[in-house]
mmCIF file of C-alpha atoms in Angstrom:
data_model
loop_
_atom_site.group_PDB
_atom_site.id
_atom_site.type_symbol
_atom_site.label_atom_id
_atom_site.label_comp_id
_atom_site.label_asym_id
_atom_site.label_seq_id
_atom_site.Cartn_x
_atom_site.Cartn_y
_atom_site.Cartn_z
ATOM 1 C CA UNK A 238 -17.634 41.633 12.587
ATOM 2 C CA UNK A 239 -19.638 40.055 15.060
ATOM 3 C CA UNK A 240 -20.636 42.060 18.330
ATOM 4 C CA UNK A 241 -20.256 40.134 21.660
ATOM 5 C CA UNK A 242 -21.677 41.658 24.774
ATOM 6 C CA UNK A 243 -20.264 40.450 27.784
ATOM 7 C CA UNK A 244 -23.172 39.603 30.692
ATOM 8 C CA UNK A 245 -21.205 37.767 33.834
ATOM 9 C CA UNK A 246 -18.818 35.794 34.908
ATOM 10 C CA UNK A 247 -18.939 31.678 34.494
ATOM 11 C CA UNK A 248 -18.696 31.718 38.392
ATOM 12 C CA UNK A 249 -22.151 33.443 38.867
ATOM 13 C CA UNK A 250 -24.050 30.595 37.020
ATOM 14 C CA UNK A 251 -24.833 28.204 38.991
ATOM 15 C CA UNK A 252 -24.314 24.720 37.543
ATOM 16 C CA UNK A 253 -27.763 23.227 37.427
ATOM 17 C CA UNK A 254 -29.318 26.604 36.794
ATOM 18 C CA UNK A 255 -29.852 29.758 34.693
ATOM 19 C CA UNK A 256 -29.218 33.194 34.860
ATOM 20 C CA UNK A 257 -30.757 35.899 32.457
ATOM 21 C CA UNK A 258 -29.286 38.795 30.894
ATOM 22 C CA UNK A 259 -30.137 42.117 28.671
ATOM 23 C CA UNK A 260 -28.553 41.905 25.442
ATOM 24 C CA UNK A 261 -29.208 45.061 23.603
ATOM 25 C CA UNK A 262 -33.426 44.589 23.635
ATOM 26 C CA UNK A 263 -33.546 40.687 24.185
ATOM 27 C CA UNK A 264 -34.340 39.407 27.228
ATOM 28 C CA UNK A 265 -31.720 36.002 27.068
ATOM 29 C CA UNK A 266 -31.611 33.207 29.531
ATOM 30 C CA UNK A 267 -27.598 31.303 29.694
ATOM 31 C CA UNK A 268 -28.106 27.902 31.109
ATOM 32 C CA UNK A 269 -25.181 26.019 32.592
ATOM 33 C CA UNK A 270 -26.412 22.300 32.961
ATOM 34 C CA UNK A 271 -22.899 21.173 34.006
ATOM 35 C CA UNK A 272 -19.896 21.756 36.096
ATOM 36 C CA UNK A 273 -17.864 22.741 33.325
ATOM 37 C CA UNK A 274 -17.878 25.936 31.041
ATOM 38 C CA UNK A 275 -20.862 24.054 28.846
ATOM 39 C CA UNK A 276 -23.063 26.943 28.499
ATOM 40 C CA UNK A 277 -26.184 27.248 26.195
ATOM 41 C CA UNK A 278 -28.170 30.510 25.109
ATOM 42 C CA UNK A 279 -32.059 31.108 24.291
ATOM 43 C CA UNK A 280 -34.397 34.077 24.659
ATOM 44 C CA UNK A 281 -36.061 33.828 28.230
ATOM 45 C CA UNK A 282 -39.227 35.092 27.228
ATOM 46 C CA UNK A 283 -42.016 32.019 27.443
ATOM 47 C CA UNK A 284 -43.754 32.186 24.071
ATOM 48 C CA UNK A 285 -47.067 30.509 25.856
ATOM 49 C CA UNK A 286 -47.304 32.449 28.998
ATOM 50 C CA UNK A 287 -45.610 36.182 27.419
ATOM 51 C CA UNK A 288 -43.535 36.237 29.930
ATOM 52 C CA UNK A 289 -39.609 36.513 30.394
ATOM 53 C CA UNK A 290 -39.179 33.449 33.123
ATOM 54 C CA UNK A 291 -37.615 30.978 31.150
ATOM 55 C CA UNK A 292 -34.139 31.108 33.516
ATOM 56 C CA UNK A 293 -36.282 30.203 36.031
ATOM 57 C CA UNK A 294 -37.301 26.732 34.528
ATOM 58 C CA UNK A 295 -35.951 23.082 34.750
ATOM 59 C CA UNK A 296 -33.481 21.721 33.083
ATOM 60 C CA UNK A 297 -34.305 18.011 32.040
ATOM 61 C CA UNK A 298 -32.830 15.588 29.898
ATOM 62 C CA UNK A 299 -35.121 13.709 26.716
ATOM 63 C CA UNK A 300 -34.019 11.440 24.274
ATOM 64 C CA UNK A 301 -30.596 12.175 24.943
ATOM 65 C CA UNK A 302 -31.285 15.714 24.719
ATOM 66 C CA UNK A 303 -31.169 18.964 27.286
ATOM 67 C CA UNK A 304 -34.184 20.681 27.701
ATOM 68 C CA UNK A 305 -35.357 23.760 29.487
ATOM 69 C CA UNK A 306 -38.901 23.187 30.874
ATOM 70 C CA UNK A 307 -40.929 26.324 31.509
ATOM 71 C CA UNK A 308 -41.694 27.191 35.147
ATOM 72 C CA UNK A 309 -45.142 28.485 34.467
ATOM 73 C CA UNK A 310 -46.721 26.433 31.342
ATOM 74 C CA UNK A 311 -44.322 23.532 31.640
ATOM 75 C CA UNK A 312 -43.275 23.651 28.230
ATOM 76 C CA UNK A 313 -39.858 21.989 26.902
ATOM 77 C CA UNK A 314 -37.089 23.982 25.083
ATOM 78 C CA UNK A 315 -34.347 22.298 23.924
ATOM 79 C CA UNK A 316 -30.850 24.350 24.739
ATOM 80 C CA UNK A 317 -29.078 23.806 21.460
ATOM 81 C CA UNK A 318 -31.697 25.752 19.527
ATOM 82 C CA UNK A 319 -34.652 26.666 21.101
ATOM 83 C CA UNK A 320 -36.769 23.877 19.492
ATOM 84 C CA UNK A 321 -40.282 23.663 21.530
ATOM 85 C CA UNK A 322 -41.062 19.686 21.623
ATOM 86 C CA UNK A 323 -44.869 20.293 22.414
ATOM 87 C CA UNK A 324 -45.430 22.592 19.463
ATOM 88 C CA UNK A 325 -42.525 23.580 16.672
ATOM 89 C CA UNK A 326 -44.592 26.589 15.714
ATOM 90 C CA UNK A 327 -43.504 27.911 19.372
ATOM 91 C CA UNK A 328 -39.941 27.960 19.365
ATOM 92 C CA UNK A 329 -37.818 30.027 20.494
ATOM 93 C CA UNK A 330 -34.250 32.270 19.615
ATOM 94 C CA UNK A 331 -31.119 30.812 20.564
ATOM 95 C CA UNK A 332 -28.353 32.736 21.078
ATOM 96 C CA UNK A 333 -24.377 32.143 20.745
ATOM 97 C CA UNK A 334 -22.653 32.078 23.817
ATOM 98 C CA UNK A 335 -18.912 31.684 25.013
ATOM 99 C CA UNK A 336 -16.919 31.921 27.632
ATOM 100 C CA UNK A 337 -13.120 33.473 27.503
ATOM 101 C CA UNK A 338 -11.493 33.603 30.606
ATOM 102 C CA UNK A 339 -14.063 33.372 33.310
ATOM 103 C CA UNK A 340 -16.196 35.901 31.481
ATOM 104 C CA UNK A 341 -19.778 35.268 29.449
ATOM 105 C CA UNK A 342 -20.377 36.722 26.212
ATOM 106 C CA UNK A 343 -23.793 36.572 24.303
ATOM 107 C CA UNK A 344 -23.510 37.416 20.648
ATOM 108 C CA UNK A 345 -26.180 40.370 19.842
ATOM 109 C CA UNK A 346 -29.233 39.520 17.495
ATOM 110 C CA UNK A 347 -28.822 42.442 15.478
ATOM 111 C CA UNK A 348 -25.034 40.542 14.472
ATOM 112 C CA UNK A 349 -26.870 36.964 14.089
ATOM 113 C CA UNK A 350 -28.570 38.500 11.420
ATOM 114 C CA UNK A 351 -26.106 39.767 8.427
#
C-alpha cells in the first residue's frame, strides 16, 4: 500500500514557482509551472553544487519539454523525471505527486521502492 505524505495546500504554490518539502529524509522540491493543479515532483538537492536549492531554480521550457534550471550551477532538470540534459550520469529522483482536494501529497521513497 503506498504511503502518501501530505506537504501543503495547491494554493501555497505559486504558479510559476516551487516550493520544497520534507518527506520522511528527502529533501523534495513540487513545481507548479501552470495555473492549474499540474504539479511535478523531484528531489531538491543539486547533485553539482550538494546543495538542497533546486525549488529555488527556473523553470524553462526545451524541446517541448519543462525543465528546472538550477539557481546556483545552472543545470537543467527535466520535471517528468529528473533527467539532467547536461550530463545523464547526474540525474536526479522524481517523486509522485497529487493533489486531492486542494491538498499536496508526495508519495514516500521508501514506498517507490517495493
Amino acid at each position: 500500500m503506498s504511503q502518501w505524505i501530505a506537504v501543503c495546500q495547491l494554493d501555497d504554490i505559486t504558479p510559476g514557482t516551487g516550493v520544497c518539502a520534507l518527506v520522511e529524509q528527502d529533501h523534495v522540491a513540487i513545481f507548479r509551472p501552470y495555473s492549474d493543479a499540474r504539479l511535478y515532483a523531484l528531489s531538491n538537492i543539486d547533485p553539482f553544487a550538494h546543495s538542497s536549492v533546486l525549488s529555488r531554480g527556473l523553470i524553462a521550457e526545451h524541446e517541448n519539454e519543462l525543465y528546472i534550471v538550477s539557481p546556483l550551477k545552472k543545470q537543467h532538470f527535466r520535471l517528468t523525471d529528473g533527467f539532467c540534459l547536461e550530463d545523464e550520469n547526474f540525474s536526479i529522483t522524481h517523486f509522485d505527486v497529487k493533489v486531492e482536494g486542494n491538498t499536496v501529497s508526495v508519495r514516500s521513497r521508501n514506498e517507490l521502492s517495493q
